[in-house]
mmCIF file of C-alpha atoms in Angstrom:
data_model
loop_
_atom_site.group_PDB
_atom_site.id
_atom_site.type_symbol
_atom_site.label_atom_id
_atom_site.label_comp_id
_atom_site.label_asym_id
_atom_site.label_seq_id
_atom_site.Cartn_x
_atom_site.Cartn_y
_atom_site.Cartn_z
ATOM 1 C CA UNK M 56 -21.224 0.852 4.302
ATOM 2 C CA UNK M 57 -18.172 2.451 6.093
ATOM 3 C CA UNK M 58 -16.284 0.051 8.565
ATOM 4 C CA UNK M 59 -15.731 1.393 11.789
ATOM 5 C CA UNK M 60 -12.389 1.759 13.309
ATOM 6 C CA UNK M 61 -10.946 1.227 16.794
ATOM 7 C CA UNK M 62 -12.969 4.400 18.455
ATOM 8 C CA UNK M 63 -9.801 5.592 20.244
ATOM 9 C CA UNK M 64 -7.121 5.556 17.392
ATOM 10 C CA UNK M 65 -7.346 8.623 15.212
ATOM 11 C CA UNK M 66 -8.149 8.427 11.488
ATOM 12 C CA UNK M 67 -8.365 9.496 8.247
ATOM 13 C CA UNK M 68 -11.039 9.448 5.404
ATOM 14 C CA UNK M 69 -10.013 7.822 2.260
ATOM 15 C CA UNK M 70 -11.725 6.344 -0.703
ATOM 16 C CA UNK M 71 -11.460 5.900 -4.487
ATOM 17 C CA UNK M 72 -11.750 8.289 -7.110
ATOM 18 C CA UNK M 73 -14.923 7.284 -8.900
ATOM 19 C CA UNK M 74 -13.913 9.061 -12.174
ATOM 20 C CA UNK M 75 -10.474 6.176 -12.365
ATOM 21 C CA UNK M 76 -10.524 4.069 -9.190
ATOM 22 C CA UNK M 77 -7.507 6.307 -7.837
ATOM 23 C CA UNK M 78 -6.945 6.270 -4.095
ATOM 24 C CA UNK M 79 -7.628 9.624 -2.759
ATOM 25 C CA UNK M 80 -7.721 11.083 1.176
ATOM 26 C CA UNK M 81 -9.833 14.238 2.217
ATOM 27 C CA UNK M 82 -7.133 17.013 2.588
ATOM 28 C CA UNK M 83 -7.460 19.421 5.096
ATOM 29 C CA UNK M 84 -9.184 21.987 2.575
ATOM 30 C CA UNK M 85 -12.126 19.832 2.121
ATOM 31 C CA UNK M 86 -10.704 18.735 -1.017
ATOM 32 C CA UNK M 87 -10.601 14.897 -2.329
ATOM 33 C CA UNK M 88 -6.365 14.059 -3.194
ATOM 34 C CA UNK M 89 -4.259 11.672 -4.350
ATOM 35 C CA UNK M 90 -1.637 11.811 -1.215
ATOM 36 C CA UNK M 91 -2.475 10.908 2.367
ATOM 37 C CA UNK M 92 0.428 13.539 3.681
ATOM 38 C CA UNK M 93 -2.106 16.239 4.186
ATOM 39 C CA UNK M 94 -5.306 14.310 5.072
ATOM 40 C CA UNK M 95 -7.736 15.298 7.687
ATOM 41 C CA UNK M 96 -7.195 13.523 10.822
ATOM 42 C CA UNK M 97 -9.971 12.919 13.357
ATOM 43 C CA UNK M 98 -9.458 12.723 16.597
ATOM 44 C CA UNK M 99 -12.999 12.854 18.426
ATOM 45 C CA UNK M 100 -16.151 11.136 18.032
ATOM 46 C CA UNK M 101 -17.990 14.771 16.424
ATOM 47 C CA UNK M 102 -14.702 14.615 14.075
ATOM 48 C CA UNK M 103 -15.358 11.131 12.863
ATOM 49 C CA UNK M 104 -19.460 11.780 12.548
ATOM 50 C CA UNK M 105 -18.101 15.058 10.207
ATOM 51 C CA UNK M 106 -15.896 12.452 8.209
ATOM 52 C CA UNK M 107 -18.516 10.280 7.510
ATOM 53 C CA UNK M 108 -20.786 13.116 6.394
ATOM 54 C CA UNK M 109 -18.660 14.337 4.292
ATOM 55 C CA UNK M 110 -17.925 10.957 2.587
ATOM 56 C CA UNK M 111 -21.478 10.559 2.204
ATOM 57 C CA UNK M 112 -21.882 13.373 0.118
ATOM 58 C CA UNK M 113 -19.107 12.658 -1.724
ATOM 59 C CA UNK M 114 -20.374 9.640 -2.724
ATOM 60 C CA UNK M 115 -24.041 10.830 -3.486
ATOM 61 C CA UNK M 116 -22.290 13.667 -5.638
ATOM 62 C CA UNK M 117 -20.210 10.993 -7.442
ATOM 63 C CA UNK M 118 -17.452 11.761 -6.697
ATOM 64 C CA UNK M 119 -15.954 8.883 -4.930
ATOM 65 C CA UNK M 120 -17.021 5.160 -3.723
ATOM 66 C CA UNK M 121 -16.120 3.006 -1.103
ATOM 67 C CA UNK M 122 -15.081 5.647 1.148
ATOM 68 C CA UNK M 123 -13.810 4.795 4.724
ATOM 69 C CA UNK M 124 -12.291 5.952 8.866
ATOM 70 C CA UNK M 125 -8.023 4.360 8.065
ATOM 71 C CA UNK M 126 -6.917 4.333 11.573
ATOM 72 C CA UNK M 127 -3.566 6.116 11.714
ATOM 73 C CA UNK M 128 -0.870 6.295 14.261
ATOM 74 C CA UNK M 129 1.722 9.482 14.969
ATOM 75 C CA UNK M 130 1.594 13.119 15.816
ATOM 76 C CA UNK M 131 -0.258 15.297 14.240
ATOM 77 C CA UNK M 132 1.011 15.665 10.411
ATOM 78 C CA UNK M 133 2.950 12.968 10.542
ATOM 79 C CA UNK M 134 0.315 10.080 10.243
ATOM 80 C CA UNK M 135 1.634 6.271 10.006
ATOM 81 C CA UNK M 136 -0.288 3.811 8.625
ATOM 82 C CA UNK M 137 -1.481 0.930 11.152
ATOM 83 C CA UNK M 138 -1.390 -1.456 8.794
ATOM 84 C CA UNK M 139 0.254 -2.727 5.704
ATOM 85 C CA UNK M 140 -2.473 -2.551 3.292
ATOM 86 C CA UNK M 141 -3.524 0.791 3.851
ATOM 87 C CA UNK M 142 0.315 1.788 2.999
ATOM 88 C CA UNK M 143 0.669 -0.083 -0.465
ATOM 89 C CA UNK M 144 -2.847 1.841 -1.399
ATOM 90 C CA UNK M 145 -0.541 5.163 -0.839
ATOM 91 C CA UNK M 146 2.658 3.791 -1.792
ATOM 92 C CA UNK M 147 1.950 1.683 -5.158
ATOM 93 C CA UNK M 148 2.853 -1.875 -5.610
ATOM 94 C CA UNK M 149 5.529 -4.125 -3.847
ATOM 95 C CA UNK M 150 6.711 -5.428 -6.956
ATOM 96 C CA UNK M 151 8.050 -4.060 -10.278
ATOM 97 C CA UNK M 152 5.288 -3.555 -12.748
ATOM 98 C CA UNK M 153 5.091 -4.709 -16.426
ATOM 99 C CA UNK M 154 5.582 -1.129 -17.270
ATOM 100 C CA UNK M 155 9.585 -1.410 -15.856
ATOM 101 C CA UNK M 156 10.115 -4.521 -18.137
ATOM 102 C CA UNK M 157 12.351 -2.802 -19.970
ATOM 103 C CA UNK M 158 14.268 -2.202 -16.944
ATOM 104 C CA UNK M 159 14.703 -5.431 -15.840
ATOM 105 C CA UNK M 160 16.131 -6.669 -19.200
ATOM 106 C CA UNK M 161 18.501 -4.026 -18.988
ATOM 107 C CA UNK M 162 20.260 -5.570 -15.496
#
C-alpha cells in the first residue's frame, strides 16, 4: 500500500526495479528510470490519482514493487528532496563501500 504524502507538496513516483531492487522514478515519457532528474512531478490531486494508477499497473505487470508519492520541493525540473532518505536512495551510500577498499589502502 502506497503512503500518502502531505496533499499540498508536489511529488514524484518512485519505486524499485523488481527485476534487481534498483531505485527507479517514472520519467516524464511514461518510462520507469534509474535517475530522479527527469521524474514526473504531480502537482494536483487528478495528477497524484494518475501516479498511483500508473504504479499500480506497474506493479501488476511486474515491473516494479513498493512503489510510492516522494514529496519534493523546488521549481519545476529542479526537484529537491524533502528528506534525507529519499536522497541517499538517488545518491548511493554515505560511506565508502567494500568495493573502494583498495582505495583506502592506497591513502
Amino acid at each position: 500500500m502506497m503512503k500518502k504524502p502531505d496533499p499540498d507538496a508536489p511529488v514524484i513516483l518512485t519505486a524499485n526495479r523488481l527485476r534487481d531492487g534498483v531505485s527507479v522514478w517514472l520519467s516524464k515519457t511514461g518510462g520507469w528510470q534509474e535517475t530522479p532528474e527527469s521524474a514526473t512531478t504531480a502537482r494536483t490531486p487528478s495528477e497524484r490519482t494518475e501516479l498511483c494508477s500508473i504504479a499500480e499497473r506497474s506493479v501488476e505487470n511486474q515491473k516494479v514493487i513498493g512503489p510510492y508519492l516522494m514529496p519534493v520541493s523546488g521549481k519545476i525540473g529542479h526537484a529537491r528532496f524533502v528528506s534525507w532518505r529519499e536522497r541517499i536512495r538517488a545518491e548511493g551510500p554515505t560511506i565508502r563501500l567494500p568495493s573502494d577498499r583498495a582505495e583506502i589502502w592506497k591513502e
